[in-house]
mmCIF file of C-alpha atoms in Angstrom:
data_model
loop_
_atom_site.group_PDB
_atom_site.id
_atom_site.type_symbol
_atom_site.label_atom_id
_atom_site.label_comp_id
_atom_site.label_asym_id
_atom_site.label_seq_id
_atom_site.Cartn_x
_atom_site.Cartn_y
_atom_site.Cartn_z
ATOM 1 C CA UNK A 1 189.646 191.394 152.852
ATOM 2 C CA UNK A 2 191.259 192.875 149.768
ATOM 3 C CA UNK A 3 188.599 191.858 147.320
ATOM 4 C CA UNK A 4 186.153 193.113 149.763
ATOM 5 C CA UNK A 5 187.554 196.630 149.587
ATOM 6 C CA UNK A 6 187.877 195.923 146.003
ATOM 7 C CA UNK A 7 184.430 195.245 145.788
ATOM 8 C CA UNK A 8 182.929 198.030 148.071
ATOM 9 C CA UNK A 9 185.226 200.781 145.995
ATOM 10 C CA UNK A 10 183.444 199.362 142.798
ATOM 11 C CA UNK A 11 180.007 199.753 144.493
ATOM 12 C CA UNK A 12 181.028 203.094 145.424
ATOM 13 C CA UNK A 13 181.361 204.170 142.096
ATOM 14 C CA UNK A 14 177.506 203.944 140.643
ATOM 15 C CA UNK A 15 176.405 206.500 144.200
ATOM 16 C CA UNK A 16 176.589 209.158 141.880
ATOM 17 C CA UNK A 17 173.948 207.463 139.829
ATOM 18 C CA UNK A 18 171.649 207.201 142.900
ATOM 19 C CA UNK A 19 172.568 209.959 145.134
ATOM 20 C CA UNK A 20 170.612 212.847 143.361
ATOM 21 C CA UNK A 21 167.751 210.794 142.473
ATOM 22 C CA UNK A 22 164.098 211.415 144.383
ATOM 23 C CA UNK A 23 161.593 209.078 144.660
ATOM 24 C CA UNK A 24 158.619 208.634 141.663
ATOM 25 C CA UNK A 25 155.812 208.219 144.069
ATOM 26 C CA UNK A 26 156.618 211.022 146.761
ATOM 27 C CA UNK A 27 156.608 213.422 143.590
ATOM 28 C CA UNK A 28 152.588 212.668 142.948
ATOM 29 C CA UNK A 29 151.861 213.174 146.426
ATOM 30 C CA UNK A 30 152.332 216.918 145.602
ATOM 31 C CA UNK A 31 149.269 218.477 144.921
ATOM 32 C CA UNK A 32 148.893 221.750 142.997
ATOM 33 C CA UNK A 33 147.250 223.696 146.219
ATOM 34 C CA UNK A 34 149.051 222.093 149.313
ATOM 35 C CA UNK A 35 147.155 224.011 151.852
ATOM 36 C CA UNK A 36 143.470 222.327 150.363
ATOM 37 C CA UNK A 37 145.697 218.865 149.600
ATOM 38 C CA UNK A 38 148.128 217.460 152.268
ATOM 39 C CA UNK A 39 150.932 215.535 151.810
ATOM 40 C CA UNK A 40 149.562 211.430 152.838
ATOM 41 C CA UNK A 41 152.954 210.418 154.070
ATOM 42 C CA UNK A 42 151.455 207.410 155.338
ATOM 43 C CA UNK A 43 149.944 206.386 151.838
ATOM 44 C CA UNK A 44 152.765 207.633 150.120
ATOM 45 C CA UNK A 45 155.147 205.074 152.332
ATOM 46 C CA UNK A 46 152.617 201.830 152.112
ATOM 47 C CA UNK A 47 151.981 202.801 148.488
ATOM 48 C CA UNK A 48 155.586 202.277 147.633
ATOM 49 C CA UNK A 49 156.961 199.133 149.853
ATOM 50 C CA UNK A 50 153.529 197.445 150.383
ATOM 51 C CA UNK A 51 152.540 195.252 147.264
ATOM 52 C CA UNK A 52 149.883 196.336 144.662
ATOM 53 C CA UNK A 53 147.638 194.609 142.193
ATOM 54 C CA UNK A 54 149.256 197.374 139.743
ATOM 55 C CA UNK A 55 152.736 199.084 139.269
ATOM 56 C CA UNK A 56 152.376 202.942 139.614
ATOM 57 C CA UNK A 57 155.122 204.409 137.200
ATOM 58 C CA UNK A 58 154.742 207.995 137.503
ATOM 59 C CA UNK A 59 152.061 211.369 136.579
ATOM 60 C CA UNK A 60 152.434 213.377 134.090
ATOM 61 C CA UNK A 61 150.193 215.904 134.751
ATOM 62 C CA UNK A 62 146.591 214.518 134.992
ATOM 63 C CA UNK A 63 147.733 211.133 133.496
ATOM 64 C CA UNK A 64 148.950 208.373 135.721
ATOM 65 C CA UNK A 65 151.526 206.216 133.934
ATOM 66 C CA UNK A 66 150.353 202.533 135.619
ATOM 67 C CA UNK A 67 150.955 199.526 134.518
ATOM 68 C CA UNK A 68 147.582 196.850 135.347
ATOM 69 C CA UNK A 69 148.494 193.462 136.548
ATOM 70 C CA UNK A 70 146.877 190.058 136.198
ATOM 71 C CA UNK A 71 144.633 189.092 139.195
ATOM 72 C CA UNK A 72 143.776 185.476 139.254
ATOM 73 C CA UNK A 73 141.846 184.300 142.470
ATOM 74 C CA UNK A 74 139.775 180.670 142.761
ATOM 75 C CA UNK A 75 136.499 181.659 144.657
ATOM 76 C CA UNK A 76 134.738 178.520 146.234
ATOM 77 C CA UNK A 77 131.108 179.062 144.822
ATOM 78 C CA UNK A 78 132.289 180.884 141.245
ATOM 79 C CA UNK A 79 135.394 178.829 140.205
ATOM 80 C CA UNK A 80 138.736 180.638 138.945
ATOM 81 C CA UNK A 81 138.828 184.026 137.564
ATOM 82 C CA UNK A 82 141.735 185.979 135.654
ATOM 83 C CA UNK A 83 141.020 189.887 134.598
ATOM 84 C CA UNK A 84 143.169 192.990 134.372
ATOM 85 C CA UNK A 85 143.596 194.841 137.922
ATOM 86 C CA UNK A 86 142.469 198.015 135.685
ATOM 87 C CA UNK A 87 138.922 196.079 135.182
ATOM 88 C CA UNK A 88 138.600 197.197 138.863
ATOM 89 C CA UNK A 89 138.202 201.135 138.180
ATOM 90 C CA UNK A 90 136.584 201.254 135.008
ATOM 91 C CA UNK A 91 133.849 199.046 136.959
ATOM 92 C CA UNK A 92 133.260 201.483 139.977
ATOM 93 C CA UNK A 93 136.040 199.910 142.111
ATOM 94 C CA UNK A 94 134.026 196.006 141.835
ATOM 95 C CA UNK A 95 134.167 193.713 139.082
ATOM 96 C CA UNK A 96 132.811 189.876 139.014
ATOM 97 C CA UNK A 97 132.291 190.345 142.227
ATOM 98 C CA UNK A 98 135.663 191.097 143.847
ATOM 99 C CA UNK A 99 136.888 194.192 144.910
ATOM 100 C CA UNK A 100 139.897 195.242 146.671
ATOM 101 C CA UNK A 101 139.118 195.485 150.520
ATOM 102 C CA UNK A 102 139.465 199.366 151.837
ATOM 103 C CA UNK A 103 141.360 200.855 154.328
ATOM 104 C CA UNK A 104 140.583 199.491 158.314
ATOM 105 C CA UNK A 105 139.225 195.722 156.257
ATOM 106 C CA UNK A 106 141.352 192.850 157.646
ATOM 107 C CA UNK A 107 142.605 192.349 154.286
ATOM 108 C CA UNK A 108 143.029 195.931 153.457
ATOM 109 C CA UNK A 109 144.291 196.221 150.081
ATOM 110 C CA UNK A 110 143.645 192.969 149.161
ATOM 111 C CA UNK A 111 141.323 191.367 146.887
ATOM 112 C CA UNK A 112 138.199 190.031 148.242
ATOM 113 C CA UNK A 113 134.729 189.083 147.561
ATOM 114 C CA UNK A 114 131.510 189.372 149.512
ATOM 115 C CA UNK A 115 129.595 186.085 151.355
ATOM 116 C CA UNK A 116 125.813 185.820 151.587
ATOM 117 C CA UNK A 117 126.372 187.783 155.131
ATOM 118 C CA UNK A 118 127.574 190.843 152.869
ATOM 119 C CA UNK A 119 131.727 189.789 155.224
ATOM 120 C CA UNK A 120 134.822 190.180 153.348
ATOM 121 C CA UNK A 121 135.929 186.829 151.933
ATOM 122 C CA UNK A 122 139.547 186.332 151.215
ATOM 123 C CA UNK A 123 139.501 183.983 147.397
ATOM 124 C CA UNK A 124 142.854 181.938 146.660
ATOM 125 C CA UNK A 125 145.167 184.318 145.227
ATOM 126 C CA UNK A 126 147.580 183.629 143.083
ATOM 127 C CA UNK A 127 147.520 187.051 141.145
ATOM 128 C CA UNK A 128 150.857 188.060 139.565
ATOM 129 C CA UNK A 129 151.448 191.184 142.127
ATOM 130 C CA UNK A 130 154.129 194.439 141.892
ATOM 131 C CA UNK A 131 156.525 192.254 144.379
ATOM 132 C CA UNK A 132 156.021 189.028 141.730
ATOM 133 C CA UNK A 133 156.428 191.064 138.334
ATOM 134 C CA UNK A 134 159.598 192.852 140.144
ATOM 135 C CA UNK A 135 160.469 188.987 141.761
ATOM 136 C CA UNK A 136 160.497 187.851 137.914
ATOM 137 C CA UNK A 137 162.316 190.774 136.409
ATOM 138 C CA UNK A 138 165.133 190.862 138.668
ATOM 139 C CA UNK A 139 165.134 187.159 138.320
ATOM 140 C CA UNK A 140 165.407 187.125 134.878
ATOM 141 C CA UNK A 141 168.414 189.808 134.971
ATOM 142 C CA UNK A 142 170.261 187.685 137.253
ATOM 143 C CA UNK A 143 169.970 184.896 134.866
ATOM 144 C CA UNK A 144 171.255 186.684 131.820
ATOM 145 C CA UNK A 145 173.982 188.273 133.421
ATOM 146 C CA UNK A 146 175.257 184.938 135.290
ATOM 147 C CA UNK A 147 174.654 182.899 131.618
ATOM 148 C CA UNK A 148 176.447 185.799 129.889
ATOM 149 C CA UNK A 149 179.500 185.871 132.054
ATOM 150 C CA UNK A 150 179.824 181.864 131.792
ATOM 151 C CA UNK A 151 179.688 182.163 128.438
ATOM 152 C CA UNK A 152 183.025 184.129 128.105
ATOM 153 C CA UNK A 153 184.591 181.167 130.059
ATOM 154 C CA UNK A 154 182.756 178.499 127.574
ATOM 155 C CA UNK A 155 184.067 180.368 124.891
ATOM 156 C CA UNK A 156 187.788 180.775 126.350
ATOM 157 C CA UNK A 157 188.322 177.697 128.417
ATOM 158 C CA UNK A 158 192.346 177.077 128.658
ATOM 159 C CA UNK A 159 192.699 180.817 128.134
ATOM 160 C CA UNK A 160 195.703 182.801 130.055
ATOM 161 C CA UNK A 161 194.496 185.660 129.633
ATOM 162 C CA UNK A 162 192.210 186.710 132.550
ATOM 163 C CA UNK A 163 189.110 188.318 131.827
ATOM 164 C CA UNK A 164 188.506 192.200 131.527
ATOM 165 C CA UNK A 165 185.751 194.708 132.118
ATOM 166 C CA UNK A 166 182.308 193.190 133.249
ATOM 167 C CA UNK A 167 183.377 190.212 133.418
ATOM 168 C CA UNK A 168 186.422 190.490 135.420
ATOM 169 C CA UNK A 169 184.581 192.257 137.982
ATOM 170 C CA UNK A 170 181.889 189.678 138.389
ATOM 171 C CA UNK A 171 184.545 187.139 138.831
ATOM 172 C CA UNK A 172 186.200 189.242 141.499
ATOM 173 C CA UNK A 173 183.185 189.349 143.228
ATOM 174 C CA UNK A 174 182.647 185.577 142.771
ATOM 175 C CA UNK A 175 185.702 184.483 143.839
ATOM 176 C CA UNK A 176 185.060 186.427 147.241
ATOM 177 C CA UNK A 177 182.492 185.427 147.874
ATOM 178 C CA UNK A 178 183.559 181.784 147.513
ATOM 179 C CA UNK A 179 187.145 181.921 149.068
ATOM 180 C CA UNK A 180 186.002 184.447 151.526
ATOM 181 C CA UNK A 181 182.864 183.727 152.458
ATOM 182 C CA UNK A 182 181.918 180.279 151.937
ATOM 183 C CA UNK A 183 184.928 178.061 151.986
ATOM 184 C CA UNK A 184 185.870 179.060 155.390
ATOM 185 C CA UNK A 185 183.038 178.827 156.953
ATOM 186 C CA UNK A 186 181.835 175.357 155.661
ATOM 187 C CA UNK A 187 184.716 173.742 155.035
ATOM 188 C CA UNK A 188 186.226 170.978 153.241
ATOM 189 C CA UNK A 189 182.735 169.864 151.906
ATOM 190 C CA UNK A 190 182.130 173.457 150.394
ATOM 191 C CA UNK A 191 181.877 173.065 146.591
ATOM 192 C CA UNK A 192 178.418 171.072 147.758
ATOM 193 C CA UNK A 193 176.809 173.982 148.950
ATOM 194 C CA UNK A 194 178.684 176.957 147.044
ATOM 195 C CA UNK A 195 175.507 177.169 143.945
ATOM 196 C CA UNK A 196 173.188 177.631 146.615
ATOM 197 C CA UNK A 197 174.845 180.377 148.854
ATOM 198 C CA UNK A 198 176.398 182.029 145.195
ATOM 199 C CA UNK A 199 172.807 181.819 144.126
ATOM 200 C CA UNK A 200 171.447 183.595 147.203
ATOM 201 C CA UNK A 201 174.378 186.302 147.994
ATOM 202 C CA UNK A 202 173.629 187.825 143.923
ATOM 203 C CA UNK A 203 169.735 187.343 144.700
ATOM 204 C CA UNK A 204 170.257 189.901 147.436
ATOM 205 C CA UNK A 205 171.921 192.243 146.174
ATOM 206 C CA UNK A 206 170.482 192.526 143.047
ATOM 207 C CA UNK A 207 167.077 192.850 144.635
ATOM 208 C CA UNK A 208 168.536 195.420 146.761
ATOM 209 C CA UNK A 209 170.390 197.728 143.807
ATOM 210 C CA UNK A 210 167.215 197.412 142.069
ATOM 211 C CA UNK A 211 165.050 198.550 145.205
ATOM 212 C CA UNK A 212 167.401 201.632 144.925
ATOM 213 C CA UNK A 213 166.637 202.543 141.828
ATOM 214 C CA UNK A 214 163.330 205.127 141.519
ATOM 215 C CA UNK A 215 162.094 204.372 138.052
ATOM 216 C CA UNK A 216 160.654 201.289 136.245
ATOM 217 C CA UNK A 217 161.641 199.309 136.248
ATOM 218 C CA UNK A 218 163.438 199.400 140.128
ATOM 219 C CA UNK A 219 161.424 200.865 143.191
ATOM 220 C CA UNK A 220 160.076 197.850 144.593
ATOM 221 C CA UNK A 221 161.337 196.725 147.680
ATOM 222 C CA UNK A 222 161.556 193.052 147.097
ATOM 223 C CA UNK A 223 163.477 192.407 149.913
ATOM 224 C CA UNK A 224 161.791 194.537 152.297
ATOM 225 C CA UNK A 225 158.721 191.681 151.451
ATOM 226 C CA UNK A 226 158.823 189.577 154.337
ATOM 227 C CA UNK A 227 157.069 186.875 152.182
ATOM 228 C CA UNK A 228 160.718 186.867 150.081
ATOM 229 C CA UNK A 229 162.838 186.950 153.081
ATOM 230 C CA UNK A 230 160.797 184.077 154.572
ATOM 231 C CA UNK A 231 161.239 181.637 151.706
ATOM 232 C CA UNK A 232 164.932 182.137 151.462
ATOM 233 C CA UNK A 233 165.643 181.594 155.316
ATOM 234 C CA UNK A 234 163.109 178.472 154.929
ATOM 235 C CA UNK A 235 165.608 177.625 151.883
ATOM 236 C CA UNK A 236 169.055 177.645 154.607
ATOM 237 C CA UNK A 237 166.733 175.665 157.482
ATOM 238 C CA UNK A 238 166.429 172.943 154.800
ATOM 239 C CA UNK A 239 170.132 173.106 153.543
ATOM 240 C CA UNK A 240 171.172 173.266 157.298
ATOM 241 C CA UNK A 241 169.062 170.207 158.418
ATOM 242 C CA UNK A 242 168.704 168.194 155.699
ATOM 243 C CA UNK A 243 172.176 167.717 155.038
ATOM 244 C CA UNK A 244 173.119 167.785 158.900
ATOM 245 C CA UNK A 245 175.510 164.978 159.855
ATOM 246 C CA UNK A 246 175.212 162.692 162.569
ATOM 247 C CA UNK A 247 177.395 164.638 164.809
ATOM 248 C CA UNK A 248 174.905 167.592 164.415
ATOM 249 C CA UNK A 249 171.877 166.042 165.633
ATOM 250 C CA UNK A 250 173.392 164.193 168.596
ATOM 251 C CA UNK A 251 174.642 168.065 169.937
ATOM 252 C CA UNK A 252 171.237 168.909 169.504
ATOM 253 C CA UNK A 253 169.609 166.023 171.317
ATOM 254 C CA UNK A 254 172.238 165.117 173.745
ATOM 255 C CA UNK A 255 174.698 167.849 173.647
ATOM 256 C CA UNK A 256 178.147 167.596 175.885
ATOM 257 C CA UNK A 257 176.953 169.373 179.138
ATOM 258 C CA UNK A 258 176.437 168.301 182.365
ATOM 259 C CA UNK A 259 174.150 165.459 182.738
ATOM 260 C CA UNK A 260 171.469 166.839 185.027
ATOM 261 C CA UNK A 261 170.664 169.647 182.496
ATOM 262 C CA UNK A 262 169.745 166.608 180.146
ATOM 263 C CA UNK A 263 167.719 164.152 182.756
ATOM 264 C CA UNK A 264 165.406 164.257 184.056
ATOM 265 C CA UNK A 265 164.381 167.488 182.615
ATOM 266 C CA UNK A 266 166.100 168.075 179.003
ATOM 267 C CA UNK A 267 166.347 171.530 179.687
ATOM 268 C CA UNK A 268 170.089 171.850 177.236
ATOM 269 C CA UNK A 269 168.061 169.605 174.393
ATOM 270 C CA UNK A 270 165.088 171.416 174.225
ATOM 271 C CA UNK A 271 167.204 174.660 173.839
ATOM 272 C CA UNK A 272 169.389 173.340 171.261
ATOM 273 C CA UNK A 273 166.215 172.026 169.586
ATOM 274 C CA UNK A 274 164.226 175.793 169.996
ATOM 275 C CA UNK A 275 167.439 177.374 168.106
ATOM 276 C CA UNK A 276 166.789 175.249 164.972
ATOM 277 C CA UNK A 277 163.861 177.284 164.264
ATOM 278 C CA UNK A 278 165.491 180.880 165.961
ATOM 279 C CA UNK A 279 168.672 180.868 163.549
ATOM 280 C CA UNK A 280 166.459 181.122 160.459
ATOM 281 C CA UNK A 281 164.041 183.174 161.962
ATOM 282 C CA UNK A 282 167.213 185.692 162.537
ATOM 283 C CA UNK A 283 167.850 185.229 159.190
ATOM 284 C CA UNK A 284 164.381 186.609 157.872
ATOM 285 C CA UNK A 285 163.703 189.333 160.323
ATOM 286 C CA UNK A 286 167.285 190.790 159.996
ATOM 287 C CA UNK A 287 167.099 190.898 155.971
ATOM 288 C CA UNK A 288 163.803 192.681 155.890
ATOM 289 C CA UNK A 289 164.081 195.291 158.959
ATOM 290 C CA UNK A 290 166.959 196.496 157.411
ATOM 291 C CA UNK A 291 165.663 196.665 154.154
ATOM 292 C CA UNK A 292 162.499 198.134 154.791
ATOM 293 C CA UNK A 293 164.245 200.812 157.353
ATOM 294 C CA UNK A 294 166.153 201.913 154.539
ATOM 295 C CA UNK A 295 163.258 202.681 152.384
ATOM 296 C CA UNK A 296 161.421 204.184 154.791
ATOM 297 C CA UNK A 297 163.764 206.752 155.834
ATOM 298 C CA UNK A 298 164.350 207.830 152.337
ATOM 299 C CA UNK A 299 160.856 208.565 151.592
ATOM 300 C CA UNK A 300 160.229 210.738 154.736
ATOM 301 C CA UNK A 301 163.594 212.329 153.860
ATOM 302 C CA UNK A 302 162.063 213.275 150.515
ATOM 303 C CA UNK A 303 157.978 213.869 152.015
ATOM 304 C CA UNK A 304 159.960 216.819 153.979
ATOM 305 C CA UNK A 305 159.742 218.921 150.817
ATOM 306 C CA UNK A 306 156.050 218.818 150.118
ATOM 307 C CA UNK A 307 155.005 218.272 153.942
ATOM 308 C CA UNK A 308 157.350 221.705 153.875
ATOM 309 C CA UNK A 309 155.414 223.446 150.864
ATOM 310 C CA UNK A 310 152.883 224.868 152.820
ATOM 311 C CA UNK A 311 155.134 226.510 155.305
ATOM 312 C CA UNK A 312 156.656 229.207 153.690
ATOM 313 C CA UNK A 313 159.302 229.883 150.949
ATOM 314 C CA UNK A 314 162.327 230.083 154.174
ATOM 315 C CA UNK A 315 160.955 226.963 156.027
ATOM 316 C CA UNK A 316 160.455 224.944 152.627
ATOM 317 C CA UNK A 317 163.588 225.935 151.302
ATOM 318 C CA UNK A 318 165.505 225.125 153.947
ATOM 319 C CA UNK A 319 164.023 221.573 154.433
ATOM 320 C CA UNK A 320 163.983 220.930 150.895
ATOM 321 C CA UNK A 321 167.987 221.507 151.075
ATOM 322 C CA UNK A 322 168.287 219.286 154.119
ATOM 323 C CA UNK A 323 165.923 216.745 152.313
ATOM 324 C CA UNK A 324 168.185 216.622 149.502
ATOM 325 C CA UNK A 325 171.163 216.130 151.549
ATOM 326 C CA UNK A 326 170.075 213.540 153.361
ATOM 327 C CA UNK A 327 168.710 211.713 150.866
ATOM 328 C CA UNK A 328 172.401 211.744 149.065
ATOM 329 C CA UNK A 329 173.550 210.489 152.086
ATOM 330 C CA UNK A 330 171.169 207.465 152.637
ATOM 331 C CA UNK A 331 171.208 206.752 148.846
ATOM 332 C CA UNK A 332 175.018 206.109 149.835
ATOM 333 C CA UNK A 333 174.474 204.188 152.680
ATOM 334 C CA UNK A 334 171.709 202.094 151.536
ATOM 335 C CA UNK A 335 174.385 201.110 148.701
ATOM 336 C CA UNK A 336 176.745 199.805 150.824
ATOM 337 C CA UNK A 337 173.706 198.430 153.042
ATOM 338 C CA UNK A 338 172.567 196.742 150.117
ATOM 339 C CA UNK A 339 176.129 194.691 149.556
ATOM 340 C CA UNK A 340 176.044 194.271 153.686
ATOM 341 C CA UNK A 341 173.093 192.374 153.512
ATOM 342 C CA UNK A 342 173.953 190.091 150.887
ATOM 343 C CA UNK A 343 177.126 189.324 153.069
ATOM 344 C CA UNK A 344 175.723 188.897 156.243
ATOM 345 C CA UNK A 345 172.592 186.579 154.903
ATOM 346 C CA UNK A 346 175.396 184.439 152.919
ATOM 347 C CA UNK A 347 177.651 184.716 155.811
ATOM 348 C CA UNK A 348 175.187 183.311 158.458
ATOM 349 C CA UNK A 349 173.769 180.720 156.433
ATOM 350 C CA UNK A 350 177.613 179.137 155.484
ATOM 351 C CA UNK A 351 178.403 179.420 158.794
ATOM 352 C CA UNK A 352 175.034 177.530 160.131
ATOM 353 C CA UNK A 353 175.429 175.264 157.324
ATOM 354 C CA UNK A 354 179.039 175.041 158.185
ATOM 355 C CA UNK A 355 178.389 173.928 162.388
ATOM 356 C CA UNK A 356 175.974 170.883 160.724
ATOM 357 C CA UNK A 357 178.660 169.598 158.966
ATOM 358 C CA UNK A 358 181.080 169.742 161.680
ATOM 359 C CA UNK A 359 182.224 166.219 162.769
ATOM 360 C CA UNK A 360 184.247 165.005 165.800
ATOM 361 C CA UNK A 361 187.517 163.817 164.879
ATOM 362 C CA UNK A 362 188.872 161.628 167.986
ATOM 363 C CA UNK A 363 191.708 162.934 169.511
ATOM 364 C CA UNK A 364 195.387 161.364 168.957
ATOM 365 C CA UNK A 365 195.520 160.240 172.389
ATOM 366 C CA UNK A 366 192.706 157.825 172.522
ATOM 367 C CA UNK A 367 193.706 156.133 169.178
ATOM 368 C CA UNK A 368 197.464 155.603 169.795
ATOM 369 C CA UNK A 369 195.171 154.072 173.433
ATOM 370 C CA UNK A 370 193.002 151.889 171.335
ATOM 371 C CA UNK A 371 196.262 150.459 169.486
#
């Protein structure tokens, strides 16, 4: 628990950073005559943790700063296609025959194309999305920084002296997260599993800090995808069953209760069997609620100041106040939220993992019996 505070006082440190930041997109919701152009709170909040064709970086005046992804979609009668999302609006909103569906469309905001019946038709997407080009950013950083801290060790590899600055931290935070974290709750077969859950506990909450952070490039709420969240609690279902011993399986399918909750209707197995599927479910709802609470909140903190603008210089100055405040405060708590969450996912899954590995030693009794 001592590297934990250790580790919490370091996060602590960067809130200053955060804490008097606003968010990009709120800002261009402000119109120069708020009484003829209301604040789209709704648009402003979907805009900004919903995923995009494009990334929105920020107006400067009449300019909008955005950066035009690559859509690539197979259509069934036309083959593949790959153009520029911009392509879109300097062709009336359509181009090659997809457009993006509108608002109240079953695949609003999505790209489509239209049938012979003039109906929406969803193409295979594989388009390289806000979420993805964040996904592959934040991937990348992770990479570097993991590769750059190993490569102090390669380069000092009987060295007494223990590493300082950057690199000392991170190995702080490593080694808590493997003696405190991991080895405990799997076990004596730990070091088998420790890349994966190492892997996934930095994942987090790097994705996290850099869903904190209001400018390109940060801002997107990776986590708060439920698409990410999905494949990494699919990711712990495999690592929990897959490498499940024998001992696992037979508390699933014939777990030590009485007998007539197992015959003749296997009430206890067909429990034990539903919470296969419930514990990484957990897993994926819990991660992106929390995340995409946290996100939420902070942009109607910060909408308060131009839903305000319109109601007079006392009533807008006192929100704006209470908008800043707040916002210092969640930008604080959504810190610490974003190292909780990294804990608790890597806590839950070592621990899941941990129970399949579990195996029944017999008791002392019975063998000095069988002797």
């Amino acid at each position: 628990m001592k590297r934990l505070y250790n580790i919490v006082a370091g996060i602590c440190l960067v809130i200053g950073m955060l804490a008097g930041s606003t968010d990009v997109q709120a800002q261009e919701a402000q119109a120069e005559k708020p009484e003829a152009n209301p604040v789209d709170v709704k648009e402003i909040l979907f805009s900004h943790i919903g995923d995009t064709y494009e990334w929105h970086i920020g107006t400067w005046g009449d300019v909008h700063l955005t950066i035009p992804l690559p859509i690539i979609v197979y259509s069934e009668t036309t083959g593949w296609h790959a153009f520029l999302s911009s392509r879109l609006e300097e062709n009336g909103g359509t181009y090659e025959g997809f457009s993006i569906a509108p608002e109240g469309s079953p695949y609003e905001g999505k790209v489509v194309e239209h049938d012979g019946s003039g109906n929406d038709v969803r193409p295979f997407d594989v388009s390289i999305t806000k979420i993805t080009l964040a996904l592959f950013i934040n991937s990348f950083l992770l990479v570097c920084i993991i590769l750059g801290v190993a490569r102090w060790y390669r380069r000092h590899p009987k060295s007494p002296v223990a590493p300082g600055g950057f690199v000392g931290f991170m190995e702080m935070f490593i080694m808590m997260v493997n003696d405190d974290i991991i080895k405990p709750s799997i076990g004596a077969n730990y070091k088998k599993f420790a890349p994966y859950l190492l892997t996934v506990f930095f994942f987090i909450f790097l994705n996290n800090l850099m869903g904190l952070i209001p400018i390109f490039p940060g801002g997107a709420s990776v986590t708060g995808n439920m698409a990410i969240t999905m494949v990494l609690a699919v990711c712990t279902f495999l690592a929990v069953n897959l490498f499940g011993t024998k001992t696992y399986w037979k508390d699933i399918f014939w777990p030590d209760v009485p007998w007539w909750l197992k015959v003749p209707v296997p009430i206890m197995p067909f429990i034990e069997f539903f919470g296969i599927f419930t514990k990484p479910f957990a897993l994926m709802i819990r991660l992106f609620a929390n995340m995409l609470a946290g996100h939420m909140a902070m942009l109607v903190l910060t909408c308060l100041i131009f839903i305000s603008a319109s109601m007079g210089p006392m009533l807008n100055g006192t929100l704006t106040v209470a908008s800043v405040l707040f916002n210092i405060f969640m930008n604080a708590l959504e810190l610490l939220v974003a190292f909780i969450q990294a804990y608790v996912f890597t806590m839950l899954s070592a621990v899941f993992i941990g129970l399949a590995q579990e195996r029944h030693e017999p008791k002392k009794a019975e063998v000095k019996g069988n002797n």
